[in-house]
Amino acid sequence: MLLAIIIYALFHFGTGVKDEPVAPLEVLDIEKITLTDEGFTVKVLNTGPDSVSIAQVIVNDAFWNATFRPSQTLNRLDQTVIDIPYGWVEGDPYTINLITTNGLIFSGEVPIAAKTPVADASRFAQYALIGFYVGVVPVGLGLLWFPFLRRFSDKGVQGILALTIGLLFFLVIDTFNEGLEIGATAPSLFQGTGLVWFGALLSFLFLLALDQGNQLKGKTSGKQIAYKIAGGIGLHNLGEGLAIGAAFAAGEAALGTFLIIGFTLHNVTEGVGIASPLLKEQPSWKTFLALAIVGGAPAIIGTWIGGFIYNPTFASLFFGIGAGAIAQVIYSIGRMILKEAEKKNIAAVSWTNLVGLTLGLLLMYVTALFVSA
């Protein structure tokens, strides 16, 4: 209450400093540019401290008429939609500049002009099929290694668990990198890169608390850890779906197709990691089906989000949550390796485990080349 009174006093009476800012404090974020048959539709958000009035619209160095919904004057956190009737040519690049009444210029780019996909039933089905191919199919194929993996000795099983840590360690680094890259493009007001770290920390602690609660009740099992691995990988695959959907929404069909092939090859190895905690149990085919869906189906949701309602702020948060979840799974599997090593009286950090960890990293690195090449 005292703090609220002090803040009120500061706003009401001021600080006593009368200096005027040298430049106007105007910040506009161009959130999305949609291409239609009529021209461009630009969604703009005012993330600065002052109100902003847009005076002129320029398309490729030419002043152009535009209409504003609801207004060309935006108060703090106000949003407006600008309709620009323009006969764009498919494949050409365009730059849209917004000039405020104070003369500041804010730019948005269309690298390759292509009509923005419409959210109809056909497009939804197409994106769902893409997500199915990228997520569910490769994860399911990876799970087919389970009968072969069960032939390993105790040391071999430890090596497979270490391989899983290698797979997941690569994924957590990759997820952080993707999240931080997307977070940097989000409006500065929303702290996109900070959301990555916040999401990662909170998801890690949430899953850790959940895991400790299950341990106190004696409910921890290989199946539970397998589902946790599938959930963490599923959040990562949601991010992959975001990238594919955004590529198709931007008209970069060639890039989108390349990402589909690359991610499909890359994700086959994830099924091995999901299956590894089940080697000492007798799971049914329903368990494998559920694990494939948990690990792969989020790619479908990600493709829908990326293709229709992509938002860098929420995307960075999703990536952070996924990174934290994967990190907590690495922690859980590490504890499993230590516990089993103590029970079987074998070394926890052995050459077998080192080889497994290294092989997991190499598998993910090599298959990732199909995506980033």
Tab-separated table of C-alpha atoms in Angstrom, residues 97-331:
chain	number	residue	atom	x	y	z
A	97	ASN	CA	7.459	1.945	-44.649
A	98	LEU	CA	5.218	3.721	-42.150
A	99	ILE	CA	6.039	7.387	-41.518
A	100	THR	CA	4.732	8.986	-38.325
A	101	THR	CA	3.746	12.639	-37.915
A	102	ASN	CA	7.096	13.189	-36.171
A	103	GLY	CA	8.982	11.859	-39.198
A	104	LEU	CA	10.083	8.500	-37.774
A	105	ILE	CA	10.066	5.545	-40.184
A	106	PHE	CA	9.159	1.950	-39.315
A	107	SER	CA	9.666	-0.761	-41.937
A	108	GLY	CA	8.301	-4.193	-42.739
A	109	GLU	CA	9.539	-6.478	-45.504
A	110	VAL	CA	8.015	-9.084	-47.788
A	111	PRO	CA	11.047	-11.015	-49.141
A	112	ILE	CA	9.028	-13.058	-51.643
A	113	ALA	CA	5.475	-12.007	-52.461
A	114	ALA	CA	2.936	-14.826	-52.335
A	115	LYS	CA	-0.711	-14.927	-51.367
A	116	THR	CA	-1.178	-15.679	-47.677
A	117	PRO	CA	-2.923	-19.058	-47.158
A	118	VAL	CA	-6.541	-18.893	-46.044
A	119	ALA	CA	-7.571	-20.966	-43.036
A	120	ASP	CA	-10.011	-23.297	-44.780
A	121	ALA	CA	-10.741	-26.990	-44.270
A	122	SER	CA	-8.474	-28.080	-47.113
A	123	ARG	CA	-5.477	-26.133	-45.797
A	124	PHE	CA	-6.087	-27.429	-42.261
A	125	ALA	CA	-6.056	-31.003	-43.568
A	126	GLN	CA	-2.894	-30.407	-45.605
A	127	TYR	CA	-1.039	-28.946	-42.617
A	128	ALA	CA	-2.275	-31.799	-40.402
A	129	LEU	CA	-0.882	-34.332	-42.888
A	130	ILE	CA	2.465	-32.492	-42.955
A	131	GLY	CA	2.623	-32.523	-39.144
A	132	PHE	CA	1.751	-36.232	-39.151
A	133	TYR	CA	4.596	-37.018	-41.572
A	134	VAL	CA	7.089	-34.867	-39.655
A	135	GLY	CA	6.124	-35.885	-36.097
A	136	VAL	CA	4.084	-39.052	-35.618
A	137	VAL	CA	5.544	-41.188	-38.425
A	138	PRO	CA	9.278	-40.777	-37.657
A	139	VAL	CA	8.782	-41.079	-33.882
A	140	GLY	CA	6.745	-44.253	-34.460
A	141	LEU	CA	9.455	-45.663	-36.727
A	142	GLY	CA	12.060	-44.948	-34.054
A	143	LEU	CA	9.993	-46.861	-31.494
A	144	LEU	CA	10.258	-49.970	-33.705
A	145	TRP	CA	13.835	-50.343	-32.445
A	146	PHE	CA	12.428	-51.517	-29.096
A	147	PRO	CA	12.626	-55.324	-29.709
A	148	PHE	CA	16.240	-54.995	-30.846
A	149	LEU	CA	17.212	-52.805	-27.886
A	150	ARG	CA	15.860	-55.380	-25.392
A	151	ARG	CA	18.620	-57.816	-26.385
A	152	PHE	CA	21.266	-55.653	-24.735
A	153	SER	CA	22.963	-56.561	-21.438
A	154	ASP	CA	22.803	-54.362	-18.350
A	155	LYS	CA	25.797	-52.372	-19.570
A	156	GLY	CA	24.218	-52.141	-22.994
A	157	VAL	CA	20.989	-50.774	-21.506
A	158	GLN	CA	23.066	-48.178	-19.633
A	159	GLY	CA	24.661	-47.260	-22.951
A	160	ILE	CA	21.248	-46.829	-24.575
A	161	LEU	CA	20.158	-44.534	-21.735
A	162	ALA	CA	23.365	-42.550	-22.208
A	163	LEU	CA	22.591	-42.370	-25.943
A	164	THR	CA	19.180	-40.972	-25.006
A	165	ILE	CA	20.861	-38.261	-22.937
A	166	GLY	CA	23.004	-37.416	-25.974
A	167	LEU	CA	19.910	-37.129	-28.173
A	168	LEU	CA	18.097	-34.954	-25.658
A	169	PHE	CA	21.135	-32.796	-24.906
A	170	PHE	CA	21.352	-31.866	-28.578
A	171	LEU	CA	17.623	-31.165	-28.627
A	172	VAL	CA	17.740	-28.883	-25.578
A	173	ILE	CA	20.564	-26.806	-27.090
A	174	ASP	CA	18.755	-26.657	-30.436
A	175	THR	CA	15.486	-25.657	-28.738
A	176	PHE	CA	17.172	-22.871	-26.785
A	177	ASN	CA	18.865	-21.553	-29.936
A	178	GLU	CA	15.612	-21.549	-31.902
A	179	GLY	CA	13.704	-19.912	-29.054
A	180	LEU	CA	16.278	-17.161	-28.540
A	181	GLU	CA	16.416	-16.474	-32.265
A	182	ILE	CA	12.626	-16.122	-32.480
A	183	GLY	CA	12.473	-14.186	-29.189
A	184	ALA	CA	14.824	-11.564	-30.649
A	185	THR	CA	12.257	-10.825	-33.369
A	186	ALA	CA	9.379	-10.356	-30.894
A	187	PRO	CA	8.362	-6.824	-29.808
A	188	SER	CA	10.894	-5.630	-27.233
A	189	LEU	CA	8.062	-4.780	-24.825
A	190	PHE	CA	7.262	-8.491	-24.360
A	191	GLN	CA	10.872	-9.574	-23.639
A	192	GLY	CA	10.891	-12.485	-26.079
A	193	THR	CA	14.335	-13.787	-25.106
A	194	GLY	CA	13.410	-13.474	-21.440
A	195	LEU	CA	10.284	-15.544	-22.041
A	196	VAL	CA	12.484	-18.376	-23.317
A	197	TRP	CA	14.407	-18.477	-20.029
A	198	PHE	CA	11.304	-17.953	-17.877
A	199	GLY	CA	9.429	-20.738	-19.661
A	200	ALA	CA	12.410	-23.080	-19.394
A	201	LEU	CA	12.930	-22.445	-15.672
A	202	LEU	CA	9.260	-22.806	-14.742
A	203	SER	CA	8.686	-25.954	-16.809
A	204	PHE	CA	11.867	-27.525	-15.396
A	205	LEU	CA	10.842	-26.784	-11.802
A	206	PHE	CA	7.233	-27.865	-12.404
A	207	LEU	CA	8.263	-31.244	-13.797
A	208	LEU	CA	10.896	-31.639	-11.072
A	209	ALA	CA	8.281	-31.034	-8.367
A	210	LEU	CA	5.912	-33.468	-10.102
A	211	ASP	CA	8.668	-36.073	-10.364
A	212	GLN	CA	9.615	-35.752	-6.687
A	213	GLY	CA	5.963	-36.070	-5.674
A	214	ASN	CA	5.692	-39.329	-7.606
A	215	GLN	CA	8.910	-40.610	-6.036
A	216	LEU	CA	7.565	-39.981	-2.542
A	217	LYS	CA	4.485	-42.005	-3.462
A	218	GLY	CA	6.620	-44.730	-5.012
A	219	LYS	CA	5.029	-44.283	-8.446
A	220	THR	CA	8.084	-43.583	-10.612
A	221	SER	CA	8.432	-46.111	-13.438
A	222	GLY	CA	10.062	-46.488	-16.823
A	223	LYS	CA	6.719	-45.846	-18.504
A	224	GLN	CA	6.347	-42.503	-16.717
A	225	ILE	CA	9.822	-41.433	-17.798
A	226	ALA	CA	9.061	-42.541	-21.363
A	227	TYR	CA	5.968	-40.336	-21.372
A	228	LYS	CA	8.014	-37.436	-19.995
A	229	ILE	CA	10.585	-37.896	-22.764
A	230	ALA	CA	7.784	-38.042	-25.340
A	231	GLY	CA	6.236	-34.877	-23.880
A	232	GLY	CA	9.505	-32.954	-23.985
A	233	ILE	CA	10.223	-34.109	-27.530
A	234	GLY	CA	6.635	-33.265	-28.449
A	235	LEU	CA	7.176	-29.652	-27.382
A	236	HIS	CA	10.334	-29.577	-29.479
A	237	ASN	CA	8.426	-30.983	-32.461
A	238	LEU	CA	5.792	-28.293	-31.955
A	239	GLY	CA	8.587	-25.813	-32.646
A	240	GLU	CA	9.540	-27.679	-35.800
A	241	GLY	CA	5.920	-27.475	-36.936
A	242	LEU	CA	5.999	-23.714	-36.320
A	243	ALA	CA	8.975	-23.380	-38.675
A	244	ILE	CA	7.314	-25.435	-41.409
A	245	GLY	CA	3.961	-23.639	-41.154
A	246	ALA	CA	5.620	-20.214	-41.140
A	247	ALA	CA	7.627	-21.127	-44.257
A	248	PHE	CA	4.487	-22.096	-46.176
A	249	ALA	CA	2.626	-19.006	-44.899
A	250	ALA	CA	5.447	-16.807	-46.222
A	251	GLY	CA	5.134	-18.428	-49.655
A	252	GLU	CA	8.442	-20.305	-49.370
A	253	ALA	CA	7.108	-23.687	-50.443
A	254	ALA	CA	10.546	-24.981	-51.455
A	255	LEU	CA	11.917	-24.208	-47.985
A	256	GLY	CA	8.860	-25.770	-46.355
A	257	THR	CA	9.282	-28.990	-48.355
A	258	PHE	CA	12.988	-29.114	-47.510
A	259	LEU	CA	12.191	-28.701	-43.817
A	260	ILE	CA	9.655	-31.552	-44.002
A	261	ILE	CA	12.264	-33.953	-45.407
A	262	GLY	CA	14.966	-32.803	-43.002
A	263	PHE	CA	12.835	-32.920	-39.859
A	264	THR	CA	11.422	-36.336	-40.806
A	265	LEU	CA	14.913	-37.832	-41.048
A	266	HIS	CA	15.988	-35.985	-37.915
A	267	ASN	CA	13.052	-37.192	-35.800
A	268	VAL	CA	13.487	-40.921	-36.437
A	269	THR	CA	16.243	-40.972	-33.802
A	270	GLU	CA	13.863	-39.513	-31.184
A	271	GLY	CA	11.836	-42.723	-30.985
A	272	VAL	CA	14.922	-44.598	-29.729
A	273	GLY	CA	15.207	-42.167	-26.821
A	274	ILE	CA	11.532	-42.552	-25.944
A	275	ALA	CA	11.768	-46.358	-25.938
A	276	SER	CA	14.929	-46.614	-23.823
A	277	PRO	CA	13.294	-46.354	-20.338
A	278	LEU	CA	10.912	-49.218	-21.247
A	279	LEU	CA	13.607	-51.870	-21.776
A	280	LYS	CA	12.995	-53.450	-18.351
A	281	GLU	CA	9.195	-53.464	-18.706
A	282	GLN	CA	6.489	-55.157	-20.795
A	283	PRO	CA	4.659	-52.300	-22.581
A	284	SER	CA	1.675	-53.008	-24.830
A	285	TRP	CA	1.204	-51.769	-28.374
A	286	LYS	CA	-1.246	-49.187	-27.002
A	287	THR	CA	1.589	-47.679	-24.967
A	288	PHE	CA	3.756	-47.323	-28.080
A	289	LEU	CA	0.854	-45.797	-30.012
A	290	ALA	CA	0.236	-43.280	-27.231
A	291	LEU	CA	3.949	-42.418	-27.026
A	292	ALA	CA	4.099	-41.836	-30.789
A	293	ILE	CA	1.123	-39.486	-30.549
A	294	VAL	CA	2.462	-37.600	-27.507
A	295	GLY	CA	5.890	-37.194	-29.117
A	296	GLY	CA	4.783	-36.502	-32.683
A	297	ALA	CA	1.276	-34.997	-32.737
A	298	PRO	CA	2.391	-31.562	-31.412
A	299	ALA	CA	4.061	-31.088	-34.814
A	300	ILE	CA	0.543	-30.938	-36.292
A	301	ILE	CA	-0.488	-28.211	-33.829
A	302	GLY	CA	2.750	-26.336	-34.512
A	303	THR	CA	2.152	-26.436	-38.265
A	304	TRP	CA	-1.340	-24.997	-37.785
A	305	ILE	CA	-0.043	-22.217	-35.527
A	306	GLY	CA	2.876	-21.381	-37.824
A	307	GLY	CA	0.720	-21.394	-40.948
A	308	PHE	CA	-2.253	-19.400	-39.647
A	309	ILE	CA	-1.611	-17.484	-36.417
A	310	TYR	CA	2.167	-17.336	-35.985
A	311	ASN	CA	3.238	-15.032	-33.147
A	312	PRO	CA	6.940	-14.713	-32.176
A	313	THR	CA	6.133	-13.851	-28.550
A	314	PHE	CA	4.139	-17.023	-27.899
A	315	ALA	CA	6.540	-19.060	-30.049
A	316	SER	CA	9.499	-18.048	-27.878
A	317	LEU	CA	7.531	-19.049	-24.764
A	318	PHE	CA	6.690	-22.451	-26.292
A	319	PHE	CA	10.340	-23.064	-27.128
A	320	GLY	CA	11.350	-22.139	-23.574
A	321	ILE	CA	8.811	-24.533	-22.063
A	322	GLY	CA	10.043	-27.282	-24.388
A	323	ALA	CA	13.693	-26.681	-23.501
A	324	GLY	CA	12.949	-26.805	-19.771
A	325	ALA	CA	10.957	-30.017	-20.164
A	326	ILE	CA	13.763	-31.707	-22.087
A	327	ALA	CA	16.349	-30.541	-19.532
A	328	GLN	CA	14.304	-32.069	-16.696
A	329	VAL	CA	14.078	-35.373	-18.594
A	330	ILE	CA	17.870	-35.378	-18.973
A	331	TYR	CA	18.105	-34.942	-15.203
